[in-house]
mmCIF file of C-alpha atoms in Angstrom:
data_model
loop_
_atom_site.group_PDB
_atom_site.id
_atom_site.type_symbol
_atom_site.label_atom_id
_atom_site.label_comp_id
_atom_site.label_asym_id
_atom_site.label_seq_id
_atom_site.Cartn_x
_atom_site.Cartn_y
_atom_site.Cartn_z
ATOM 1 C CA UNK B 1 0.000 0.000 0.000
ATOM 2 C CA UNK B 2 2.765 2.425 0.997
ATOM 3 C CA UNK B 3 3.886 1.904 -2.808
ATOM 4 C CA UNK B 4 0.846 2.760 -4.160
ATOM 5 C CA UNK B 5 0.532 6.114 -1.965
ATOM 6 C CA UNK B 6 4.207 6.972 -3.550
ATOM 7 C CA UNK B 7 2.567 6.676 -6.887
ATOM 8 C CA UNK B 8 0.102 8.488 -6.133
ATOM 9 C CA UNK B 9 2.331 11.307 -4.607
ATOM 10 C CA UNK B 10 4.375 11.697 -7.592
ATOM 11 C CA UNK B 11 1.329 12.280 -9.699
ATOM 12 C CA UNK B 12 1.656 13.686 -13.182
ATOM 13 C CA UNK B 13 5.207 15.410 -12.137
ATOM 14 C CA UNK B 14 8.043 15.132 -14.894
ATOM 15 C CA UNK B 15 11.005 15.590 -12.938
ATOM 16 C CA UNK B 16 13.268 13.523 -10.912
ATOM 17 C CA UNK B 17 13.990 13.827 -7.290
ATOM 18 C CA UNK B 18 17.129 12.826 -5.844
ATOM 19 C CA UNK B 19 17.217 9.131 -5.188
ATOM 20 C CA UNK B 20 13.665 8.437 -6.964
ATOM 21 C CA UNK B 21 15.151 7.102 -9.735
ATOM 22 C CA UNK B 22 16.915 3.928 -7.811
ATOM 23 C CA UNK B 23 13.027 3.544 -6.177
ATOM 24 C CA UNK B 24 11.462 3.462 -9.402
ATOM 25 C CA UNK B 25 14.119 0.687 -10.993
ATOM 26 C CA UNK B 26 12.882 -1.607 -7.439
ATOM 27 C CA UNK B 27 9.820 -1.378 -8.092
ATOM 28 C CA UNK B 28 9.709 -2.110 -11.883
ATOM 29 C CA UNK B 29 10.652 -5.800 -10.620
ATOM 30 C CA UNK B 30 7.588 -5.777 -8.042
ATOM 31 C CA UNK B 31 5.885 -8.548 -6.928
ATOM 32 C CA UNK B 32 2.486 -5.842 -7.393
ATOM 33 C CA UNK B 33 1.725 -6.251 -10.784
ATOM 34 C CA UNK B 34 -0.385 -2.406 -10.389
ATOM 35 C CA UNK B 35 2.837 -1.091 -8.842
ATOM 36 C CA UNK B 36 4.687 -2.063 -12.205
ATOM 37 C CA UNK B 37 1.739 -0.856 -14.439
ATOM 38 C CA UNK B 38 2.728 2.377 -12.299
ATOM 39 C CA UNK B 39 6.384 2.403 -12.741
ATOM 40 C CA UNK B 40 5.626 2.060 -16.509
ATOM 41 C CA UNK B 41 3.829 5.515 -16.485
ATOM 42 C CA UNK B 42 6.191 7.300 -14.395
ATOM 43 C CA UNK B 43 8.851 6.178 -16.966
ATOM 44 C CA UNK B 44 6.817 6.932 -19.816
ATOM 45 C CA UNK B 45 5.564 10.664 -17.990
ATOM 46 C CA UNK B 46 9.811 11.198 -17.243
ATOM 47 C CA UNK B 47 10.664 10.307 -21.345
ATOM 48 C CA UNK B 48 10.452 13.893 -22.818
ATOM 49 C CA UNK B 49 12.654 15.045 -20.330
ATOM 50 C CA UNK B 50 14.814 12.364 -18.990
ATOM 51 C CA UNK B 51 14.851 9.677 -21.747
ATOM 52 C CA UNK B 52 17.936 7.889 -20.699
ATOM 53 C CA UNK B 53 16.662 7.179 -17.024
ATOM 54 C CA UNK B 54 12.767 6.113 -18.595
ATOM 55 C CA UNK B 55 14.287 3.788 -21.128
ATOM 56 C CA UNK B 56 16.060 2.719 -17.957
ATOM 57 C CA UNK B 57 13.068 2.068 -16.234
ATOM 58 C CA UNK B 58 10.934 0.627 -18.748
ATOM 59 C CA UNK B 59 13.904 -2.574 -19.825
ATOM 60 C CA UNK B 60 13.840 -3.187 -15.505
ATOM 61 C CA UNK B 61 10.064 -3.305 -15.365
ATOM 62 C CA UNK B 62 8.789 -7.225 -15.810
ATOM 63 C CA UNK B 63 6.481 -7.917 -17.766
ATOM 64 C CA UNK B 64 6.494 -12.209 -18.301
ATOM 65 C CA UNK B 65 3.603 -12.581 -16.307
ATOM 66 C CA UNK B 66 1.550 -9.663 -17.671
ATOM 67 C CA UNK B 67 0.192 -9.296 -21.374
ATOM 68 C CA UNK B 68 -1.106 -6.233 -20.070
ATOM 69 C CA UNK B 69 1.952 -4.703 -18.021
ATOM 70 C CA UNK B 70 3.491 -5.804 -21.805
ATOM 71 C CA UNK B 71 1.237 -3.909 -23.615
ATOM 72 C CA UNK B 72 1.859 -0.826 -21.972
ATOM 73 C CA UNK B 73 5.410 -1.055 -21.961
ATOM 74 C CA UNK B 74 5.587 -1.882 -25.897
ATOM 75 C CA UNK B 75 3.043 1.391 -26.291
ATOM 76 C CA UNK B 76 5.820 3.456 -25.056
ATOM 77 C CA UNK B 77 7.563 2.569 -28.435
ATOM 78 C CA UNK B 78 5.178 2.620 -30.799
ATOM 79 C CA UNK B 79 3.693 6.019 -32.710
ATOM 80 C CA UNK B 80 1.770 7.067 -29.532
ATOM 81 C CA UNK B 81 4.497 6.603 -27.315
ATOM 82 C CA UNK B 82 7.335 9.173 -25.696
ATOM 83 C CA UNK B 83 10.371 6.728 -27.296
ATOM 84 C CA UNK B 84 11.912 5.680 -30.135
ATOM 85 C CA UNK B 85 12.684 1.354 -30.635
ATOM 86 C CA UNK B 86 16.414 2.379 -32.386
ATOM 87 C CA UNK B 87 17.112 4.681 -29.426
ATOM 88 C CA UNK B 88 17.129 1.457 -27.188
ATOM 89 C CA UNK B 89 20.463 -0.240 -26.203
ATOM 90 C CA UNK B 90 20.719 -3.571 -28.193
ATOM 91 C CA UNK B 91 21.593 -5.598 -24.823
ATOM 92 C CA UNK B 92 18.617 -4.304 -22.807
ATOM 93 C CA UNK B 93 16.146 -4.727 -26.571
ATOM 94 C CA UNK B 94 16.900 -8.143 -26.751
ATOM 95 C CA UNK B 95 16.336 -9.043 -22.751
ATOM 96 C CA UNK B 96 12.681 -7.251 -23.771
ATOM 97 C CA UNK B 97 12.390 -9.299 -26.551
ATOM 98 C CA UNK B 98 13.103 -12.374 -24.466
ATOM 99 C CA UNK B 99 10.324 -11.623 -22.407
ATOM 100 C CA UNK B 100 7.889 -11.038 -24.387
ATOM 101 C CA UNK B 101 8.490 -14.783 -25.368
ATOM 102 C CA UNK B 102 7.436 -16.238 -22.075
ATOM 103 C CA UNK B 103 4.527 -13.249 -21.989
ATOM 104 C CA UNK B 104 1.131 -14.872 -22.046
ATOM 105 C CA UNK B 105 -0.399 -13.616 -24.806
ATOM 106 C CA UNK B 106 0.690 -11.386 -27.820
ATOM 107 C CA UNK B 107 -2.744 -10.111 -28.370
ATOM 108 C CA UNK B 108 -3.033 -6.876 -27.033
ATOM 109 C CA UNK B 109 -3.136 -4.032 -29.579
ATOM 110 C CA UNK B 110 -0.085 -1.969 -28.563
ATOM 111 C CA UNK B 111 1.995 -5.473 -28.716
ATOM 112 C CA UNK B 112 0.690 -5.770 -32.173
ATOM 113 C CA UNK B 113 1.468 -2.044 -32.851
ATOM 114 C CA UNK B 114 4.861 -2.501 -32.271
ATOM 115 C CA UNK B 115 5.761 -5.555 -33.696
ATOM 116 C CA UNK B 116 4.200 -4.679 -37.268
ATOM 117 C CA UNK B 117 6.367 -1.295 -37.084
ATOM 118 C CA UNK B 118 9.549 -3.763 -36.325
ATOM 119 C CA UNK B 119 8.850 -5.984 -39.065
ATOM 120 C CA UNK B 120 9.357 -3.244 -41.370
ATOM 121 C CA UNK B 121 12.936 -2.385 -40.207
ATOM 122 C CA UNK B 122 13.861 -5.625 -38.627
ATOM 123 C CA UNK B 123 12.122 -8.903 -39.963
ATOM 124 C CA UNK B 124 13.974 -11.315 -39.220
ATOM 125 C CA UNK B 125 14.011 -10.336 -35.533
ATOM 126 C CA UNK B 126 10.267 -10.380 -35.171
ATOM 127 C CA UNK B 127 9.638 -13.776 -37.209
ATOM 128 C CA UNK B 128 12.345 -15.493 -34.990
ATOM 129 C CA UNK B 129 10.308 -14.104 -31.918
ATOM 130 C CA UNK B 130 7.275 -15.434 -33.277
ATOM 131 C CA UNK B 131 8.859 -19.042 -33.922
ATOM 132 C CA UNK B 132 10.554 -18.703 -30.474
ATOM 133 C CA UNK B 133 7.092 -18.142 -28.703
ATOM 134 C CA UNK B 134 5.786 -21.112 -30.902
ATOM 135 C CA UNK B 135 8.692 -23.197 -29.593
ATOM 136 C CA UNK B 136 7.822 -22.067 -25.950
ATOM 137 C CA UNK B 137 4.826 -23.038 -26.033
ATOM 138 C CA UNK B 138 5.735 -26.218 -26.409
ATOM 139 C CA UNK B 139 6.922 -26.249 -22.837
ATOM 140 C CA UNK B 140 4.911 -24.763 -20.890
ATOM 141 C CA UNK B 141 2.502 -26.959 -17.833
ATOM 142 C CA UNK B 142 -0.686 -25.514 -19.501
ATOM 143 C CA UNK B 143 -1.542 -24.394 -23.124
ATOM 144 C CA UNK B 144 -4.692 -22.884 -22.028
ATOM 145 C CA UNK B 145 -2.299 -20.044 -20.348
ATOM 146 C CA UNK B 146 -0.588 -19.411 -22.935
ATOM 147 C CA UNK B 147 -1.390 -18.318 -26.582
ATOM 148 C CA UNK B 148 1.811 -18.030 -28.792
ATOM 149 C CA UNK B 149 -0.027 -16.218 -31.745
ATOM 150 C CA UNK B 150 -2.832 -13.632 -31.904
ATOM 151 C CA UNK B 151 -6.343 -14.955 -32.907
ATOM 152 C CA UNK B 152 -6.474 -12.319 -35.003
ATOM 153 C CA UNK B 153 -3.575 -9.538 -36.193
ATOM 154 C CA UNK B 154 -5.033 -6.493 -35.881
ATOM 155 C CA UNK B 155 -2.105 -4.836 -36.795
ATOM 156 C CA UNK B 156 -0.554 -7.128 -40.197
ATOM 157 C CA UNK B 157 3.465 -7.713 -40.172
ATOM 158 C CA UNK B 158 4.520 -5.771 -42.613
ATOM 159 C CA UNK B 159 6.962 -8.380 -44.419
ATOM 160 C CA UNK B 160 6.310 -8.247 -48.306
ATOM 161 C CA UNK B 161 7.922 -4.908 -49.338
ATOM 162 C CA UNK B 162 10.968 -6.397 -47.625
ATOM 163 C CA UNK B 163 14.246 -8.077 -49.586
ATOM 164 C CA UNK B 164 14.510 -10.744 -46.925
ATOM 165 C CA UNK B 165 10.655 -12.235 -47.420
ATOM 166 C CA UNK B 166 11.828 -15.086 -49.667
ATOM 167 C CA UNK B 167 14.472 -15.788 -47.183
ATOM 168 C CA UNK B 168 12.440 -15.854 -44.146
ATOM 169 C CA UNK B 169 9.815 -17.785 -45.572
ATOM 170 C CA UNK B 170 12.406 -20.580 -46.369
ATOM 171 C CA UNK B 171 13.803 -20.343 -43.015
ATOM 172 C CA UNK B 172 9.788 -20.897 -41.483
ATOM 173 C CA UNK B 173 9.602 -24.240 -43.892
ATOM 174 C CA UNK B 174 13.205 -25.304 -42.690
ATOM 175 C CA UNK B 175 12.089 -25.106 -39.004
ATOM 176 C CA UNK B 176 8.798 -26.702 -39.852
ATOM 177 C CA UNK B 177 10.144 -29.534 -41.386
ATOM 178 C CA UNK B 178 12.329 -30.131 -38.456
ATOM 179 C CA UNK B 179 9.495 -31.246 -36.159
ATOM 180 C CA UNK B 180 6.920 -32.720 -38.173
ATOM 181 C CA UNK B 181 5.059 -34.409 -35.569
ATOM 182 C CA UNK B 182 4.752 -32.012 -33.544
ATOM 183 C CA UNK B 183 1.633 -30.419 -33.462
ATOM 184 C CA UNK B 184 2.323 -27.200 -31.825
ATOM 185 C CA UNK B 185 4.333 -26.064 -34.713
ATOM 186 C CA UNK B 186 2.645 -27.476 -37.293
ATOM 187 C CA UNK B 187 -0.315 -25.649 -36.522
ATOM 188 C CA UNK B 188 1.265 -22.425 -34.717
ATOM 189 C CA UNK B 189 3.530 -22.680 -37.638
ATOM 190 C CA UNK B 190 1.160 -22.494 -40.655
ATOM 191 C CA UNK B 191 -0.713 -19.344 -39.104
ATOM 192 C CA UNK B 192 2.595 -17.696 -39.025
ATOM 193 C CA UNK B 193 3.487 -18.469 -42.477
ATOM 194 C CA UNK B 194 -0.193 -17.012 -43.022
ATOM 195 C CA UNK B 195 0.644 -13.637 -40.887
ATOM 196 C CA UNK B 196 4.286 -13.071 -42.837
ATOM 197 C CA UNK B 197 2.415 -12.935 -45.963
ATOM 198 C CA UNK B 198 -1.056 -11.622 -45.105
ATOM 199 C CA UNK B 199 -2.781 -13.705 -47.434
ATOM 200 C CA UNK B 200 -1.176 -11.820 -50.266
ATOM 201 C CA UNK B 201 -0.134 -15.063 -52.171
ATOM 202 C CA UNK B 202 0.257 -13.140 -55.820
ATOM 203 C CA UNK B 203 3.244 -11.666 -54.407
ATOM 204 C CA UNK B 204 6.090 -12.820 -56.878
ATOM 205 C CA UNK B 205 8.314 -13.905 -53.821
ATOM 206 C CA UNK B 206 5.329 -15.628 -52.338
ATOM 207 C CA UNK B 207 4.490 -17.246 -55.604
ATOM 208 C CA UNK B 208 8.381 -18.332 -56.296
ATOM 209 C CA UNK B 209 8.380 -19.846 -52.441
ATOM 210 C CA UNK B 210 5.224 -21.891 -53.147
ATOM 211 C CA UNK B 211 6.590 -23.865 -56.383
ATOM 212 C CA UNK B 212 10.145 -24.413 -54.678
ATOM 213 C CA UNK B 213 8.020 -25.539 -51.788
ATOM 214 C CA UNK B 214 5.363 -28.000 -54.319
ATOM 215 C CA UNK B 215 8.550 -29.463 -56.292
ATOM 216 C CA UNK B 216 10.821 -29.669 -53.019
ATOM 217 C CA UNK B 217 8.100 -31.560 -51.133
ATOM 218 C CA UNK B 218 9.971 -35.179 -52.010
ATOM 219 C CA UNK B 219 10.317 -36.609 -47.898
ATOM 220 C CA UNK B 220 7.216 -36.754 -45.300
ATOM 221 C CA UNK B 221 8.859 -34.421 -43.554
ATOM 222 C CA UNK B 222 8.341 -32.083 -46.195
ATOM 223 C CA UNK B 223 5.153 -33.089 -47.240
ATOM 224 C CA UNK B 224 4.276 -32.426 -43.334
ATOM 225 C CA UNK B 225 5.922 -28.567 -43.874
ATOM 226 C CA UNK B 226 3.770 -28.188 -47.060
ATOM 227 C CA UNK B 227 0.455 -29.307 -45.998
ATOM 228 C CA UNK B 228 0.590 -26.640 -42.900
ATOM 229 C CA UNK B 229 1.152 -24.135 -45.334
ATOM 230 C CA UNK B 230 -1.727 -25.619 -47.768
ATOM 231 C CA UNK B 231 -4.268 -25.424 -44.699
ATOM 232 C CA UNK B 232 -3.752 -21.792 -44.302
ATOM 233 C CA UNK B 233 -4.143 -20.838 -48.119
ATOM 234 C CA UNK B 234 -7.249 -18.751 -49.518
ATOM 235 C CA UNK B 235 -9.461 -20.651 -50.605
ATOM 236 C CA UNK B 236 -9.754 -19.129 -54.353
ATOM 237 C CA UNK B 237 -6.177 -20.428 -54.459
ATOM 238 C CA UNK B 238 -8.204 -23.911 -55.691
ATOM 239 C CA UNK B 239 -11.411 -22.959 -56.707
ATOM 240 C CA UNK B 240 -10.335 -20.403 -59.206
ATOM 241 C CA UNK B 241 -8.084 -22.938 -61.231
ATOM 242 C CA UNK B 242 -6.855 -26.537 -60.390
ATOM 243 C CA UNK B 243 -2.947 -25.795 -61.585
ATOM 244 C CA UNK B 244 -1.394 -26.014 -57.904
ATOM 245 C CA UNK B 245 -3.870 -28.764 -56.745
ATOM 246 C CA UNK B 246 -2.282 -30.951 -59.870
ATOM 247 C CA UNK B 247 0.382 -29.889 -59.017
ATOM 248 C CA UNK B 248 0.550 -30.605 -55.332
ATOM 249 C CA UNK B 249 -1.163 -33.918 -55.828
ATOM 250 C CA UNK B 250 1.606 -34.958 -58.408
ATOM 251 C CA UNK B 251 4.730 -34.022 -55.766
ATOM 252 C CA UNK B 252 2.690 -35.938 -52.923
ATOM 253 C CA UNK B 253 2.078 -39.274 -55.144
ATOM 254 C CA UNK B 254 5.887 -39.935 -55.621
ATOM 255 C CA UNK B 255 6.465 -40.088 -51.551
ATOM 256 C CA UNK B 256 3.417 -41.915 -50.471
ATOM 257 C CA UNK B 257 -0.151 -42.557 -50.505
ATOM 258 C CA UNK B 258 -0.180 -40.914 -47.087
ATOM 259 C CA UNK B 259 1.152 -38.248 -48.356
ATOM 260 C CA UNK B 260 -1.517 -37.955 -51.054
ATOM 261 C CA UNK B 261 -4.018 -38.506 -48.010
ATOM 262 C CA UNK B 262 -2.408 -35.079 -45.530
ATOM 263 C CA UNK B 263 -1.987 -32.703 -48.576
ATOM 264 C CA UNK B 264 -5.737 -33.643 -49.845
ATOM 265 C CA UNK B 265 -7.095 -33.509 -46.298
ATOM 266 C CA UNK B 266 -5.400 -29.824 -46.025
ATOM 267 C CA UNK B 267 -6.469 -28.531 -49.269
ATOM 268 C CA UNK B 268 -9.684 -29.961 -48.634
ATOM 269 C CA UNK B 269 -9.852 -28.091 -44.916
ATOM 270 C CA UNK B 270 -9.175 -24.440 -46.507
ATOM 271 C CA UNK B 271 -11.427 -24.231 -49.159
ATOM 272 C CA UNK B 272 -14.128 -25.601 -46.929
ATOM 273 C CA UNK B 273 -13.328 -24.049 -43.035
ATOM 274 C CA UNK B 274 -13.912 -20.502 -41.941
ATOM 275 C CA UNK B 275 -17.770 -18.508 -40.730
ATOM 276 C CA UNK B 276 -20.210 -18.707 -43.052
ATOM 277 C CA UNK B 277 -23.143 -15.370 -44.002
ATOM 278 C CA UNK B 278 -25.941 -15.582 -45.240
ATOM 279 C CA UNK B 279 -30.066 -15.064 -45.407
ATOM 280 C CA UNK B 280 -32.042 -17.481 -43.760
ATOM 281 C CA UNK B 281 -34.158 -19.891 -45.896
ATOM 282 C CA UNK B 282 -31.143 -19.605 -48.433
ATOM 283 C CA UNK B 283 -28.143 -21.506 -49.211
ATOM 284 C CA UNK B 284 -24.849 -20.250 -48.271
ATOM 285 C CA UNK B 285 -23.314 -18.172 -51.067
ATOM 286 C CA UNK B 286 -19.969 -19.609 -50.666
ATOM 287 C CA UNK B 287 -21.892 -23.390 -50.881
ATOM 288 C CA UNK B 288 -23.207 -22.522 -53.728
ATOM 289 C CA UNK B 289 -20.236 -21.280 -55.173
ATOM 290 C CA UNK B 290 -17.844 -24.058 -54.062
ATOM 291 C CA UNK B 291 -20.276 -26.755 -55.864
ATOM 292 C CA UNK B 292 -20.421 -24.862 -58.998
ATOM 293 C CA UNK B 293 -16.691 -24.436 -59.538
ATOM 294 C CA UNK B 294 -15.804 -27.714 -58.123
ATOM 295 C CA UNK B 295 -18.046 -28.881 -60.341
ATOM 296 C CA UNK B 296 -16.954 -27.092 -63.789
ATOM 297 C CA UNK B 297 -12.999 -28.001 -62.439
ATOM 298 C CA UNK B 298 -14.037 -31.879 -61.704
ATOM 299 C CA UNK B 299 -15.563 -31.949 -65.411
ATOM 300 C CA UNK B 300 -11.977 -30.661 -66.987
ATOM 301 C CA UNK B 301 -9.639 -33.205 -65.645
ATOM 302 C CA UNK B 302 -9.108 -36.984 -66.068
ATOM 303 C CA UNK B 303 -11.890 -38.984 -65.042
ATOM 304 C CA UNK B 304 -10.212 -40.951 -61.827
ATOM 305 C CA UNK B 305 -7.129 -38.711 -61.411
ATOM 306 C CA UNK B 306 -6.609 -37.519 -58.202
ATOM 307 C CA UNK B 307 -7.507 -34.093 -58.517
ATOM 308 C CA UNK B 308 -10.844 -35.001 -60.690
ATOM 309 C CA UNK B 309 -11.905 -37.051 -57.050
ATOM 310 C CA UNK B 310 -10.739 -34.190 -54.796
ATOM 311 C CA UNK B 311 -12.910 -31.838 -56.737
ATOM 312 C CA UNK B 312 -15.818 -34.296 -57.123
ATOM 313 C CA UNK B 313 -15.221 -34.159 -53.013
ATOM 314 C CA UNK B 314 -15.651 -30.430 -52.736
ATOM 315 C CA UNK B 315 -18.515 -30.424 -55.007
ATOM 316 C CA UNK B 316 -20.318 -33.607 -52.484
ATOM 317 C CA UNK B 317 -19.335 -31.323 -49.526
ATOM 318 C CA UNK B 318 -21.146 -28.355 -51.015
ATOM 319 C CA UNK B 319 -24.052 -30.237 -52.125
ATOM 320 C CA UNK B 320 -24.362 -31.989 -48.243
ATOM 321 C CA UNK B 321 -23.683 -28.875 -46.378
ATOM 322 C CA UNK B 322 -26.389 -26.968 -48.656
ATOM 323 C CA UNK B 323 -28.849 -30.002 -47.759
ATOM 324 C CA UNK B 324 -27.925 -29.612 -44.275
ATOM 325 C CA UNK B 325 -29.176 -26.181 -44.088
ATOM 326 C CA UNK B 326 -32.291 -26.972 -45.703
ATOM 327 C CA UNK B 327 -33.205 -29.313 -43.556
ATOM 328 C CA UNK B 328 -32.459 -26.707 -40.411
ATOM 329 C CA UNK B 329 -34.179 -24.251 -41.769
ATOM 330 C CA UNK B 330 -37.453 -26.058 -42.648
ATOM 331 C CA UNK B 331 -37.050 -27.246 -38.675
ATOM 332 C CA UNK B 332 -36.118 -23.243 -37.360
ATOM 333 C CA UNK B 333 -38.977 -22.187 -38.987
ATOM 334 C CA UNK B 334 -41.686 -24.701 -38.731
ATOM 335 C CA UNK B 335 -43.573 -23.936 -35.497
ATOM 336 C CA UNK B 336 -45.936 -27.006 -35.524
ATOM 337 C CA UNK B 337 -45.759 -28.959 -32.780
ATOM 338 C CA UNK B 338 -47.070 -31.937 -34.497
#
């Protein structure tokens, strides 16, 4: 409590007193995880005038057991914030980074505000975070506490305007290929490939990655890298043309019929997963759409090849799904109780 009143005694004041400086680096490591939230706005309220002793502050204040301590320490550095990222000494940026590894969660929007701005400068740094937390969570007692990617990126890494994109995306298949039964980063690991290139799969890099990563896919272990990165693909990717499904089914058949089996199962899984709109009493648009194409694709290839069946598929998933729906609707809306 008497750390609290301090807090509250120093108010909105931007200047140091002698010896307050020492109290505020104590109790950046308190047990009080308001205390620390405190010391983070002291620092933040001291930058304009003493940005040496805030920057101070802010790498001493912990943060591993508080996304939202983190959050408000990353804001500092971020457009809204008294700091600049490249004014930070490299020994104390990296403990920081380190934390944030452990940290819960990621999600927070300040977080997510900074890490898109360091993507831009430093890629590599960020996407090696990202894996790390992956990696992490791994280990730790209880995967409910712990989420190593956002749901959702409210703020997009900003990866595809930068010269090291086709690099970094070979380094994320590398490391996936290294643990291919390993759930955690087979599934943490496709999202990130996902975030790095926010869904913008025309990109030339992106494009060049995805044949080298078709043609390459000759071992499970790669086939297990390239179906994590099939799950997270647009769906348009195969409903617009069936040149990459042929293509993918023709790598997986020379390793094995399992492999046929995971890369159909994950092509299969992103055209068809994801909410669903619509008006009630009608089909879902995307339904309909998914039969018709699958359809009109199905009737262009090979009668028996394996991309002619995993169309014919999509089109008896459409058609079952669209059923389904009918068949809920007629029961939503009928209000007979006979």
């Amino acid at each position: 409590e008497f750390r609290r009143v301090l807090f509250r005694s120093r108010g909105s004041r931007m200047t140091l007193l002698d010896g307050e400086f020492e109290i505020l680096l104590e109790l950046a490591e308190d047990e009080d995880r308001f205390v620390r939230q405190l010391t983070v706005t002291s620092a933040q309220r001291l930058a304009p005038h003493w940005p040496a002793e805030a920057m101070s502050v802010l790498s001493h204040v912990s943060f591993v057991d508080s996304s939202e301590i983190a959050n408000e320490v990353f804001q500092s550095f971020t457009e809204m914030g008294p700091l600049g990222w490249d004014q930070f000494p490299k020994p104390a940026a990296k403990a920081m980074l380190a934390q944030l590894r452990d940290c819960p969660s990621i999600e927070d929007y300040w977080i997510q505000a900074f890490l898109s701005n360091l993507s831009k400068s430093e890629p590599a740094v960020v996407v090696l975070l990202l894996r790390n937390r992956v990696d992490h969570w791994e280990e730790v007692p209880s995967a409910r506490d712990y989420r190593p990617l956002p749901f959702q990126w409210h703020s997009p890494l900003q990866l595809l305007s930068n010269p090291e994109l086709l690099g970094i995306l070979r380094g994320l298949r590398e490391w996936l290929t290294q643990k291919p039964d390993s759930w955690h980063r087979q599934d943490a690991g496709g999202r990130l490939f996902a975030a790095a290139v926010a869904q913008s799969f025309q990109h030339p890099d992106v494009v060049s990655f995805l044949d080298d990563t078709v043609v390459g896919a000759r071992t499970p272990e790669t086939i297990v890298a390239l179906t994590s990165i099939l799950r997270q693909m647009p769906r348009d990717m195969f409903l617009s043309e069936a040149t990459l499904t042929t293509r993918v089914f023709e790598s997986a058949s020379k390793v094995s019929q399992d492999a046929v089996e995971r890369v159909g199962s994950a092509m299969h899984g992103a055209v068809t997963s994801g909410s669903y709109t619509g008006t009630p009493g009608q089909p879902f648009a995307r339904d309909v759409a998914q039969q018709v194409q699958a359809q009109k694709l199905a009737d262009g290839l090979t009668a028996g090849s394996l991309e002619e069946r995993f169309y014919r598929s999509l089109e008896r998933s459409a058609k079952e799904h669209i059923r389904w729906q009918a068949d809920r609707d007629e029961k939503l809306f009928d209000r007979r109780d006979w």
